[in-house]
Coordinates of C-alpha atoms in Angstrom, one line a residue:
M21 CA -3.0 20.9 -15.9
E22 CA -1.7 17.4 -15.8
T23 CA 1.5 16.6 -17.6
T24 CA 1.2 15.1 -21.1
S25 CA 3.5 12.4 -22.7
S26 CA 5.7 15.1 -24.2
D27 CA 6.0 16.8 -20.8
E28 CA 7.2 13.5 -19.3
A29 CA 10.2 13.5 -21.5
R30 CA 11.0 17.1 -20.5
K31 CA 13.9 17.6 -18.2
P32 CA 12.7 18.9 -14.7
R33 CA 12.8 22.7 -14.4
T34 CA 13.4 22.8 -10.6
V35 CA 14.7 20.4 -8.0
L36 CA 11.1 20.3 -6.7
E37 CA 9.8 19.1 -10.0
Q38 CA 12.6 16.5 -10.1
Q39 CA 11.8 15.3 -6.6
I40 CA 8.1 14.8 -7.4
R41 CA 8.3 13.4 -10.9
D42 CA 11.6 11.5 -11.0
V43 CA 12.2 10.5 -7.4
R44 CA 8.7 10.0 -6.0
K45 CA 7.2 9.0 -9.4
M46 CA 4.0 11.0 -8.7
T47 CA 2.0 13.3 -10.9
L48 CA 1.5 16.9 -9.7
Q49 CA -2.1 16.1 -8.6
E50 CA -1.0 13.0 -6.7
F51 CA 1.6 15.2 -4.8
A52 CA -0.8 17.9 -4.1
D53 CA -3.1 15.3 -2.5
Y54 CA -0.2 13.8 -0.6
A55 CA 0.9 17.2 0.7
D56 CA -2.6 18.1 2.0
G57 CA -2.7 14.8 3.8
F58 CA 0.7 15.2 5.2
A59 CA -0.2 18.7 6.4
R60 CA -3.4 17.4 8.1
Q61 CA -1.6 14.6 9.8
Y62 CA 1.3 16.6 11.1
G63 CA -0.5 19.8 12.0
E64 CA 1.1 22.0 9.2
P65 CA -1.0 25.0 8.3
G66 CA 0.3 25.0 4.7
T67 CA -1.9 24.1 1.8
L68 CA -0.9 23.4 -1.8
S69 CA -3.3 23.7 -4.6
L70 CA -2.6 22.1 -8.0
R71 CA -2.3 25.5 -9.7
H72 CA 0.1 26.8 -7.0
L73 CA 2.2 23.6 -7.4
E74 CA 2.5 24.0 -11.1
R75 CA 3.8 27.4 -10.6
L76 CA 6.3 26.4 -8.0
V77 CA 7.7 23.4 -10.1
S78 CA 8.1 25.8 -13.1
G79 CA 10.1 28.2 -11.0
R80 CA 8.1 31.1 -12.6
G81 CA 5.0 33.1 -11.5
P82 CA 1.9 33.9 -13.7
G83 CA 2.9 35.0 -17.3
G84 CA 6.5 34.0 -16.8
Q85 CA 7.1 36.6 -14.1
P86 CA 9.5 35.9 -11.3
L87 CA 7.9 33.5 -8.7
G88 CA 8.3 35.8 -5.7
K89 CA 8.4 34.9 -2.2
V90 CA 6.9 31.7 -1.2
R91 CA 4.3 31.8 1.6
P92 CA 5.9 30.8 5.0
A93 CA 3.4 28.0 5.7
T94 CA 4.0 26.6 2.1
R95 CA 7.7 26.9 2.5
R96 CA 7.7 25.0 5.8
L97 CA 5.5 22.3 4.5
L98 CA 7.7 21.6 1.5
E99 CA 10.9 21.9 3.5
R100 CA 9.5 19.3 6.0
I101 CA 8.3 16.9 3.3
F102 CA 11.6 17.0 1.3
E103 CA 14.0 17.9 4.1
L104 CA 15.6 20.4 1.7
P105 CA 15.6 24.2 1.9
I106 CA 13.1 26.0 -0.2
A107 CA 15.8 27.8 -2.1
E108 CA 17.2 24.5 -3.4
L109 CA 13.8 23.1 -4.2
L110 CA 13.1 26.0 -6.4
S111 CA 16.5 26.1 -8.1
P112 CA 17.3 24.4 -11.3
P113 CA 18.6 20.9 -10.8
G114 CA 22.3 20.8 -11.2
T115 CA 24.3 17.9 -12.6
D116 CA 26.1 17.4 -9.3
R117 CA 22.8 17.2 -7.5
Q118 CA 21.5 14.6 -9.9
E119 CA 24.4 12.4 -9.9
A120 CA 25.4 12.5 -6.1
E121 CA 24.5 14.0 -2.8
S122 CA 26.7 16.8 -1.6
A123 CA 29.7 15.6 0.4
D124 CA 28.5 17.1 3.7
E125 CA 24.9 15.7 3.3
L126 CA 26.2 12.3 2.3
R127 CA 28.5 12.3 5.4
D128 CA 25.7 13.1 7.6
R129 CA 23.4 10.4 6.1
L130 CA 26.2 7.8 6.3
G131 CA 26.7 8.8 10.0
G132 CA 23.1 8.5 10.8
A133 CA 22.8 5.1 9.1
A134 CA 25.9 3.8 11.0
R135 CA 24.0 4.4 14.3
V136 CA 21.4 1.9 13.4
D137 CA 21.8 -1.0 15.8
D138 CA 19.6 -3.9 17.1
E139 CA 17.6 -1.5 19.4
V140 CA 16.8 1.0 16.5
I141 CA 15.7 -2.1 14.3
R142 CA 13.5 -3.2 17.2
L143 CA 12.0 0.3 17.6
L144 CA 11.2 0.5 13.8
H145 CA 9.5 -2.9 14.1
E146 CA 7.4 -1.6 16.9
Q147 CA 6.5 1.6 14.9
L148 CA 5.5 -0.7 12.0
W149 CA 3.3 -2.7 14.3
T150 CA 1.6 0.4 15.6
I151 CA 1.0 1.7 12.0
R152 CA -0.5 -1.6 11.2
R153 CA -2.8 -1.4 14.2
L154 CA -3.9 2.2 13.1
D155 CA -4.4 0.9 9.6
R156 CA -6.6 -2.1 10.3
Q157 CA -8.9 -0.1 12.7
L158 CA -8.9 3.5 11.2
G159 CA -7.9 2.9 7.5
V160 CA -6.1 4.7 4.9
V161 CA -7.3 8.0 5.9
V162 CA -5.4 8.0 9.1
A163 CA -2.5 5.6 8.5
H164 CA -1.3 6.0 4.9
Q165 CA 0.7 9.2 5.3
E166 CA 2.5 7.8 8.3
T167 CA 3.3 4.7 6.3
V168 CA 4.7 6.6 3.4
V169 CA 6.9 8.7 5.8
K170 CA 8.2 5.5 7.4
A171 CA 9.0 3.9 4.1
E172 CA 11.0 7.1 3.1
Q173 CA 12.9 7.0 6.5
I174 CA 13.8 3.4 6.1
A175 CA 14.7 3.7 2.4
S176 CA 17.1 6.4 3.3
L177 CA 18.8 4.5 6.1
L178 CA 19.1 1.4 3.8
R179 CA 20.7 3.5 1.0
H180 CA 23.3 4.8 3.4
S181 CA 23.9 1.7 5.5
L182 CA 27.2 -0.1 4.9
M183 CA 27.0 -3.2 7.1
P184 CA 25.5 -6.2 5.4
S185 CA 23.6 -7.5 8.4
R186 CA 22.1 -4.0 8.9
R187 CA 21.2 -3.7 5.3
E188 CA 19.4 -7.1 5.4
A189 CA 17.4 -6.0 8.5
L190 CA 16.4 -2.7 7.0
A191 CA 15.5 -4.4 3.7
K192 CA 13.2 -6.7 5.3
L193 CA 11.6 -3.8 7.1
L194 CA 11.3 -1.7 3.9
S195 CA 9.7 -4.6 2.1
E196 CA 7.0 -5.0 4.8
V197 CA 6.3 -1.2 5.1
C198 CA 6.1 -0.9 1.2
T199 CA 3.7 -3.9 1.0
L200 CA 1.6 -2.1 3.7
A201 CA 1.7 1.1 1.7
G202 CA 0.8 -0.8 -1.4
W203 CA -2.3 -2.3 0.3
Q204 CA -3.3 1.0 1.5
S205 CA -3.1 2.6 -1.9
L206 CA -5.1 -0.3 -3.4
D207 CA -7.7 0.2 -0.9
A208 CA -7.8 4.0 -1.7
G209 CA -8.4 3.1 -5.3
R210 CA -5.0 4.2 -6.5
V211 CA -3.8 1.0 -8.4
S212 CA -0.8 2.5 -10.1
E213 CA 0.6 3.8 -6.9
A214 CA -0.1 0.4 -5.3
W215 CA 1.8 -1.3 -8.1
R216 CA 4.8 1.1 -7.5
Y217 CA 4.9 0.3 -3.8
Y218 CA 4.8 -3.4 -4.3
D219 CA 7.6 -3.0 -6.9
Q220 CA 9.6 -1.2 -4.2
A221 CA 8.8 -3.9 -1.7
I222 CA 10.1 -6.6 -4.2
S223 CA 13.3 -4.7 -4.7
A224 CA 13.8 -4.4 -0.9
A225 CA 13.0 -8.1 -0.5
R226 CA 15.8 -9.2 -2.9
E227 CA 18.2 -7.0 -0.9
S228 CA 17.2 -8.8 2.2
G229 CA 18.4 -12.2 1.0
D230 CA 15.3 -13.9 2.4
P231 CA 13.1 -15.4 -0.5
G232 CA 10.1 -15.4 1.7
Y233 CA 9.9 -11.6 1.6
E234 CA 10.0 -11.6 -2.2
M235 CA 7.4 -14.2 -2.4
H236 CA 5.2 -12.2 -0.1
A237 CA 5.7 -9.0 -2.0
R238 CA 5.1 -10.6 -5.4
A239 CA 1.9 -12.2 -4.1
E240 CA 0.6 -8.9 -2.8
Q241 CA 1.2 -7.4 -6.1
A242 CA -0.9 -10.2 -7.7
T243 CA -3.9 -8.6 -6.0
V244 CA -3.5 -5.5 -8.1
L245 CA -3.8 -7.7 -11.2
V246 CA -7.1 -9.1 -10.0
D247 CA -8.3 -5.5 -9.4
V248 CA -7.5 -4.4 -12.9
D249 CA -9.3 -7.5 -14.4
R250 CA -6.1 -9.6 -15.1
A251 CA -7.1 -12.5 -12.8
E252 CA -5.6 -15.2 -15.1
E253 CA -2.1 -13.5 -14.8
A254 CA -2.6 -13.3 -11.1
V255 CA -3.3 -17.0 -11.1
A256 CA -0.3 -17.9 -13.0
L257 CA 2.0 -15.6 -10.9
L258 CA 0.7 -17.2 -7.6
G259 CA 0.8 -20.7 -8.9
G260 CA 4.5 -20.2 -9.7
L261 CA 5.2 -18.8 -6.3
R262 CA 3.5 -21.7 -4.6
T263 CA 6.0 -24.2 -6.1
R264 CA 8.8 -22.6 -4.1
G265 CA 9.8 -23.6 -0.5
A266 CA 8.3 -21.5 2.2
S267 CA 7.3 -21.6 5.8
A268 CA 4.0 -23.2 6.7
G269 CA 2.4 -19.8 7.5
L270 CA 3.5 -18.3 4.2
R271 CA 2.4 -21.4 2.2
A272 CA -1.0 -21.1 3.8
W273 CA -1.2 -17.4 2.9
L274 CA -0.1 -18.0 -0.6
A275 CA -2.6 -20.8 -1.1
A276 CA -5.4 -18.6 0.1
T277 CA -4.3 -15.7 -2.0
H278 CA -4.2 -18.1 -5.0
G279 CA -7.7 -19.4 -4.0
E280 CA -9.1 -15.8 -4.2
A281 CA -7.5 -15.2 -7.6
L282 CA -8.8 -18.5 -8.9
A283 CA -12.3 -17.4 -7.8
A284 CA -11.8 -14.2 -9.7
A285 CA -10.8 -16.3 -12.8
D286 CA -14.0 -18.4 -12.3
D287 CA -12.2 -21.6 -11.6
G288 CA -14.3 -22.8 -8.7
A289 CA -12.8 -26.4 -8.3
A290 CA -9.1 -25.1 -8.1
S291 CA -10.2 -22.3 -5.8
R292 CA -11.7 -24.7 -3.4
R293 CA -8.7 -27.0 -3.5
A294 CA -6.4 -24.0 -2.8
F295 CA -8.4 -23.1 0.3
D296 CA -8.3 -26.7 1.6
E297 CA -4.5 -26.6 1.1
A298 CA -4.3 -23.3 3.0
E299 CA -6.3 -24.8 5.9
T300 CA -3.9 -27.8 6.1
A301 CA -0.8 -25.6 6.0
L302 CA -2.2 -23.2 8.5
G303 CA -2.6 -26.0 11.0
T304 CA 1.2 -26.4 11.3
A305 CA 2.2 -22.7 11.0
E306 CA 4.3 -21.1 13.6
L307 CA 3.1 -17.9 15.3
G308 CA 5.0 -14.7 14.7
A309 CA 6.9 -16.1 11.6
A310 CA 8.2 -13.5 9.2
P311 CA 7.1 -12.0 6.9
Y312 CA 4.0 -10.8 8.6
V313 CA 0.7 -12.1 7.2
A314 CA -2.7 -11.5 8.9
L315 CA -4.0 -15.1 8.6
D316 CA -5.7 -17.2 11.2
E317 CA -8.7 -19.6 11.1
V318 CA -11.1 -16.6 11.1
H319 CA -9.3 -14.7 8.2
L320 CA -9.0 -17.8 6.3
A321 CA -12.7 -18.4 6.6
R322 CA -13.4 -14.9 5.6
W323 CA -11.1 -15.3 2.5
R324 CA -12.9 -18.6 1.6
G325 CA -16.3 -16.8 2.0
H326 CA -15.2 -14.1 -0.4
A327 CA -14.2 -16.6 -2.9
L328 CA -17.4 -18.5 -2.6
A329 CA -19.4 -15.4 -2.8
R330 CA -17.6 -14.4 -6.0
L331 CA -18.4 -17.9 -7.5
G332 CA -22.0 -17.6 -6.6
D333 CA -21.8 -20.6 -4.2
P334 CA -24.8 -20.7 -1.8
D335 CA -22.5 -21.9 1.1
A336 CA -20.8 -18.4 1.1
T337 CA -23.5 -17.0 3.4
G338 CA -23.0 -19.5 6.2
V339 CA -19.1 -19.2 6.0
L340 CA -19.3 -15.4 6.0
V341 CA -21.8 -15.2 8.8
A342 CA -19.7 -17.5 10.9
A343 CA -16.6 -15.4 10.2
L344 CA -18.2 -12.3 11.1
G345 CA -19.3 -13.5 14.4
K346 CA -15.6 -14.4 15.3
L347 CA -13.9 -11.6 13.6
D348 CA -11.7 -9.3 15.9
P349 CA -13.7 -6.0 16.0
T350 CA -10.5 -3.9 15.5
F351 CA -10.2 -5.3 11.9
I352 CA -12.5 -2.6 10.4
R353 CA -11.3 -2.9 6.8
A354 CA -11.7 -6.7 7.0
E355 CA -15.2 -6.3 8.4
T356 CA -16.1 -3.8 5.6
S357 CA -15.0 -6.4 3.0
L358 CA -16.7 -9.2 4.6
L359 CA -20.1 -7.1 4.8
V360 CA -19.8 -6.4 1.0
D361 CA -19.3 -10.1 0.4
L362 CA -22.2 -11.0 2.7
A363 CA -24.4 -8.5 1.0
S364 CA -23.4 -9.9 -2.4
A365 CA -24.2 -13.5 -1.2
L366 CA -27.6 -12.6 0.3
R367 CA -28.6 -10.8 -2.8
R368 CA -27.9 -13.8 -4.9
Q369 CA -30.2 -15.8 -2.6
N370 CA -32.8 -13.1 -2.9
H371 CA -32.7 -12.0 0.7
L372 CA -32.9 -8.4 -0.3
G373 CA -33.7 -6.9 3.1
A374 CA -30.7 -8.5 4.9
A375 CA -28.4 -7.7 1.9
H376 CA -29.5 -4.1 2.0
E377 CA -28.7 -3.8 5.7
H378 CA -25.2 -5.4 5.3
A379 CA -24.6 -3.1 2.4
R380 CA -25.7 -0.1 4.3
R381 CA -23.3 -0.9 7.1
A382 CA -20.4 -1.6 4.7
R383 CA -21.0 1.7 2.9
S384 CA -20.8 3.6 6.2
L385 CA -17.6 1.9 7.3
A386 CA -16.0 2.2 3.8
G387 CA -16.7 6.0 4.1
E388 CA -15.2 6.2 7.6
I389 CA -11.9 4.5 6.6
G390 CA -11.6 5.9 3.2
S391 CA -11.9 2.5 1.4
V392 CA -12.6 3.5 -2.3
R393 CA -12.0 -0.1 -3.2
Q394 CA -15.0 -1.4 -1.2
Q395 CA -17.1 1.6 -2.2
K396 CA -16.5 0.7 -5.8
R397 CA -17.6 -3.0 -5.0
L398 CA -20.7 -1.8 -3.5
A399 CA -21.5 0.5 -6.5
R400 CA -21.0 -2.5 -8.8
E401 CA -23.4 -4.6 -6.6
V402 CA -26.1 -1.9 -7.0
S403 CA -25.6 -1.6 -10.8
T404 CA -25.9 -5.4 -11.2
G405 CA -28.6 -5.8 -8.7

């Protein structure tokens, strides 16, 4: 049973409940889903149903009886996720545990963070790049759990790092990992989870001391506003961000993101201007500039086509077809979104056969990569067709 508002105010009964509810900010159902995905990805045989999890977090078995011994596979799964022994996870949270880590554990974590050097930072960047590559081609069903684990690892290193230069480097990394996790959560249809990851990315960006990272994270969060039908607020947020100084690449990306939000708010003229400004800025952008944004001429055309399709502009079809022909075939999520846009644009022009074919292909890809977001868009197209 899901927790109620009165349950939310209740103190956690076990360290496990504290870790799920207060540290990870998850519901029991969200954590059960996460644990199942973790087990699949890392080859753990343990499973965790919602009912079983409810008993574990309560510290009691059915009818208030003692909990009894936890199955070895379940024990291993929980211990691997939380990096805590099962006895501690099922014990009542003590004041000392709530306020500070144990001295031994703190010393260990401080020591581990102190060993972070330039080579470790480079390796973490390489791992992030690998996750991005998996994400764009295989989607949330493969890459999300790995992204979450990487975010937790980097967050722990940041919490226990003392050198300002290392903290800044780790904070930049954490901001980028969390924006990726937020985008994945949004694609999976979990908008509240996406919002939390973007909020974490914003906090990390502030720690980094580089305003570009905070601008990027805030702009990413604006996409959640569009998805929950608050496009006007997204427009205002993005418009404010664009008044700040930024690199040419980030200016181009912000302008394109603003253009999409303006289209969602049905401001076609302003949307078109924003995309023209994005194109101008992109022409002077440096390759490899941080923070990372996936924007080039093809992606910009794809975004412009999305906005035009949303506005009902007949030019959308030509823009989208051209972008589809040039799109890197490894960008499967991008292709899925483009196909949904193309199906929408063709349907508006009454080219129903072609629209149906693109929608069929988009539906197949969305299922393969776990894109609930695109599946919902397709469902809306059917309902309004």
